[in-house]
PDB file of C-alpha atoms in Angstrom:
ATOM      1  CA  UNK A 181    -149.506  64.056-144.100  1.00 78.00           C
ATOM      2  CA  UNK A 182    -147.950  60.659-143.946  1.00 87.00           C
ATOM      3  CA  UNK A 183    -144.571  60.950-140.990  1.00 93.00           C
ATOM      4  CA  UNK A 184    -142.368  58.312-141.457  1.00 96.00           C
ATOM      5  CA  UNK A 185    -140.490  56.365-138.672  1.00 96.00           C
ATOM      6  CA  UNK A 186    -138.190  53.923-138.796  1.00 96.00           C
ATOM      7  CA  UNK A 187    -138.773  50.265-139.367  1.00 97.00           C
ATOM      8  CA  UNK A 188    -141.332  51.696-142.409  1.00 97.00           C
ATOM      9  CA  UNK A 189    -141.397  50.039-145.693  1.00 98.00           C
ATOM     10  CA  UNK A 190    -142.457  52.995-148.167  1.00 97.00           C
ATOM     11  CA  UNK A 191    -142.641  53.718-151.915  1.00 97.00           C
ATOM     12  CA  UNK A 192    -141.297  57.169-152.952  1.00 96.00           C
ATOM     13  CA  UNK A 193    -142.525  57.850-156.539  1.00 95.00           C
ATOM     14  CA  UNK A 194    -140.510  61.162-157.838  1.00 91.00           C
ATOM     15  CA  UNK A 195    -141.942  64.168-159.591  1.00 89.00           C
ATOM     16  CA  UNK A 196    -139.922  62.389-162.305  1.00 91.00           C
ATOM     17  CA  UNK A 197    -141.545  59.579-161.998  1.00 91.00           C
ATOM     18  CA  UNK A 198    -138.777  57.304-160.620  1.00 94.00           C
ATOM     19  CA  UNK A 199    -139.844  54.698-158.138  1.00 96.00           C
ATOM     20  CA  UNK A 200    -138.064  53.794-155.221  1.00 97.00           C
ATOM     21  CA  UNK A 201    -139.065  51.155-152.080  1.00 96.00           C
ATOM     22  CA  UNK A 202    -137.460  49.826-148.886  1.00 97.00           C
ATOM     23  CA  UNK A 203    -136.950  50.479-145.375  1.00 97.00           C
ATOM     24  CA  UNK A 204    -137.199  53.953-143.683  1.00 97.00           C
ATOM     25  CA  UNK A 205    -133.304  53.676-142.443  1.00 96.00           C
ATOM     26  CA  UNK A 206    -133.041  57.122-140.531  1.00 97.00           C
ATOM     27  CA  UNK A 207    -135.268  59.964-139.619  1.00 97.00           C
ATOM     28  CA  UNK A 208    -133.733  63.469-138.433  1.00 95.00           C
ATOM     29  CA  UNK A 209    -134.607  65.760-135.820  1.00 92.00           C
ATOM     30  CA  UNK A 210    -136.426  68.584-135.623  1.00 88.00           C
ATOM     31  CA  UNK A 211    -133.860  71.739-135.549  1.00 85.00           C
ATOM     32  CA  UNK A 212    -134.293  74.861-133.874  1.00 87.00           C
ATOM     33  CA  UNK A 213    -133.550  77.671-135.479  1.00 86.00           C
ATOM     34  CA  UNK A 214    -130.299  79.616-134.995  1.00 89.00           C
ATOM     35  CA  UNK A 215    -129.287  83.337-135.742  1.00 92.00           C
ATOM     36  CA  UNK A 216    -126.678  83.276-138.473  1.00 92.00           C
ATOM     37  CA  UNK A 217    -127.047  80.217-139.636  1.00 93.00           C
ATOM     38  CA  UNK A 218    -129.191  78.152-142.274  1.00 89.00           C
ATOM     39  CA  UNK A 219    -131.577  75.811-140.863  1.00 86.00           C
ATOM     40  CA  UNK A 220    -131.292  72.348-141.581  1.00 88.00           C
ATOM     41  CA  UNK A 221    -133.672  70.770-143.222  1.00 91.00           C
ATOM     42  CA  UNK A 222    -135.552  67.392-141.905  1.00 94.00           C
ATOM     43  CA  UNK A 223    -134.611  64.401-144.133  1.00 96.00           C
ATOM     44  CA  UNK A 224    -135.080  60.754-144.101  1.00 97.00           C
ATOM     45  CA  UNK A 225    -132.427  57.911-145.206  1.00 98.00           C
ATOM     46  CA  UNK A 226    -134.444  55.043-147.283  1.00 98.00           C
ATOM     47  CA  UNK A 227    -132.286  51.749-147.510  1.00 97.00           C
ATOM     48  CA  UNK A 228    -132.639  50.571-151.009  1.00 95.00           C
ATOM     49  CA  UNK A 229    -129.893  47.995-150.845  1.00 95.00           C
ATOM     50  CA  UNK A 230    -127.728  46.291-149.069  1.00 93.00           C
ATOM     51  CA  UNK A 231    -124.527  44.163-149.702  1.00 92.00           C
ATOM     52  CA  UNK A 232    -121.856  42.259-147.993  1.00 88.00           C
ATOM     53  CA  UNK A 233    -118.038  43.493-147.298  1.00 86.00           C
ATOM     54  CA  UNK A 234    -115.880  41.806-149.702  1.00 82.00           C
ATOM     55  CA  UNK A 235    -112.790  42.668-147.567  1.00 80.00           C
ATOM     56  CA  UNK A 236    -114.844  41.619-144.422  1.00 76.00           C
ATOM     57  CA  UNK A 237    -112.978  40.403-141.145  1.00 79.00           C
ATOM     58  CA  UNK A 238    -114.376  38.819-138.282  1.00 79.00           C
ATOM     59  CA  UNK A 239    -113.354  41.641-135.958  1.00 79.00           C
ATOM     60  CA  UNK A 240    -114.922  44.364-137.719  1.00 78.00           C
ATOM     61  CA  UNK A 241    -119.043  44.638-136.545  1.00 81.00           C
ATOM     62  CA  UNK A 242    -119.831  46.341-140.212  1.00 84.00           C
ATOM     63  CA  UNK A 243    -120.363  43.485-142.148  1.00 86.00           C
ATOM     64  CA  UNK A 244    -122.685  45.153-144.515  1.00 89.00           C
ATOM     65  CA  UNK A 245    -122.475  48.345-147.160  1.00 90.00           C
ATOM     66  CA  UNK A 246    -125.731  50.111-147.034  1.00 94.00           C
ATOM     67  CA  UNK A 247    -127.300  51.670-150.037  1.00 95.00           C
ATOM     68  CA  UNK A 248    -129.619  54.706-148.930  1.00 96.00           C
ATOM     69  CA  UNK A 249    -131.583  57.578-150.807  1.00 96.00           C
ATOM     70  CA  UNK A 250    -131.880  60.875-148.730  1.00 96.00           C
ATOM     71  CA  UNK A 251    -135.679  62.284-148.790  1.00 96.00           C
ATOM     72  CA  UNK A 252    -136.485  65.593-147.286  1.00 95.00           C
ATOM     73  CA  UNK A 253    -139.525  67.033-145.465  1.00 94.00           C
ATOM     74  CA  UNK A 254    -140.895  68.339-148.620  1.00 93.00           C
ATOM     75  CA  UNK A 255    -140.607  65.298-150.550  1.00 94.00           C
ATOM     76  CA  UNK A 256    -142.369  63.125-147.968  1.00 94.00           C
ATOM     77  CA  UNK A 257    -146.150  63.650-149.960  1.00 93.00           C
ATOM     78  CA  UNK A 258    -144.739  60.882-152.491  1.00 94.00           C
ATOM     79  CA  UNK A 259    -144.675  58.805-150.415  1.00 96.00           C
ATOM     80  CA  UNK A 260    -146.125  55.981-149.745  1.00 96.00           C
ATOM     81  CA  UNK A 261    -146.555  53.681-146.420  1.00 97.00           C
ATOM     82  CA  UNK A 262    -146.497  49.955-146.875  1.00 96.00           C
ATOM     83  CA  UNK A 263    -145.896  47.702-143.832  1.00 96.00           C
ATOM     84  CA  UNK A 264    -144.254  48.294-140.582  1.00 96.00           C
ATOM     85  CA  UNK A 265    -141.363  46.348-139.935  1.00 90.00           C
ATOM     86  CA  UNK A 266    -141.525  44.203-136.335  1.00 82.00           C
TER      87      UNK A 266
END
């Protein structure tokens, strides 16, 4: 199975049949299990979009709003690698 890292430029096709691309933004950790509580599940961030700040000032470093789709460990079989990002 495909294991995404960042800098990756995939294509997530749904079970719905939506289609999604761009940039693998984020890719969580492994968790360890602890008693009690509900394990987290692994998840990627995919940046779809991006925009500027409209109310943008030259001392803030966020310039941009970032658009990004969550994808869990379960979903990653849709997907599909592309290109790696240098």
């Amino acid at each position: 199975m495909y294991q995404p890292k960042v800098d990756d430029y995939v294509i997530w096709t749904t079970q719905l049949g939506m289609v999604h691309e761009g940039w693998v933004y984020f890719v969580s950790e492994e968790s360890q299990p602890k008693r009690g509580w509900v394990t987290p599940q692994r998840y990627i961030t995919i940046e779809v979009g991006v925009k500027e700040k409209s109310d943008y000032k030259e001392d803030n470093p966020h310039r941009y709003v970032h658009i990004l789709l969550c994808c869990y460990e379960s979903q990653w079989s849709e997907l599909k690698f592309v290109k790696k990002r240098k």
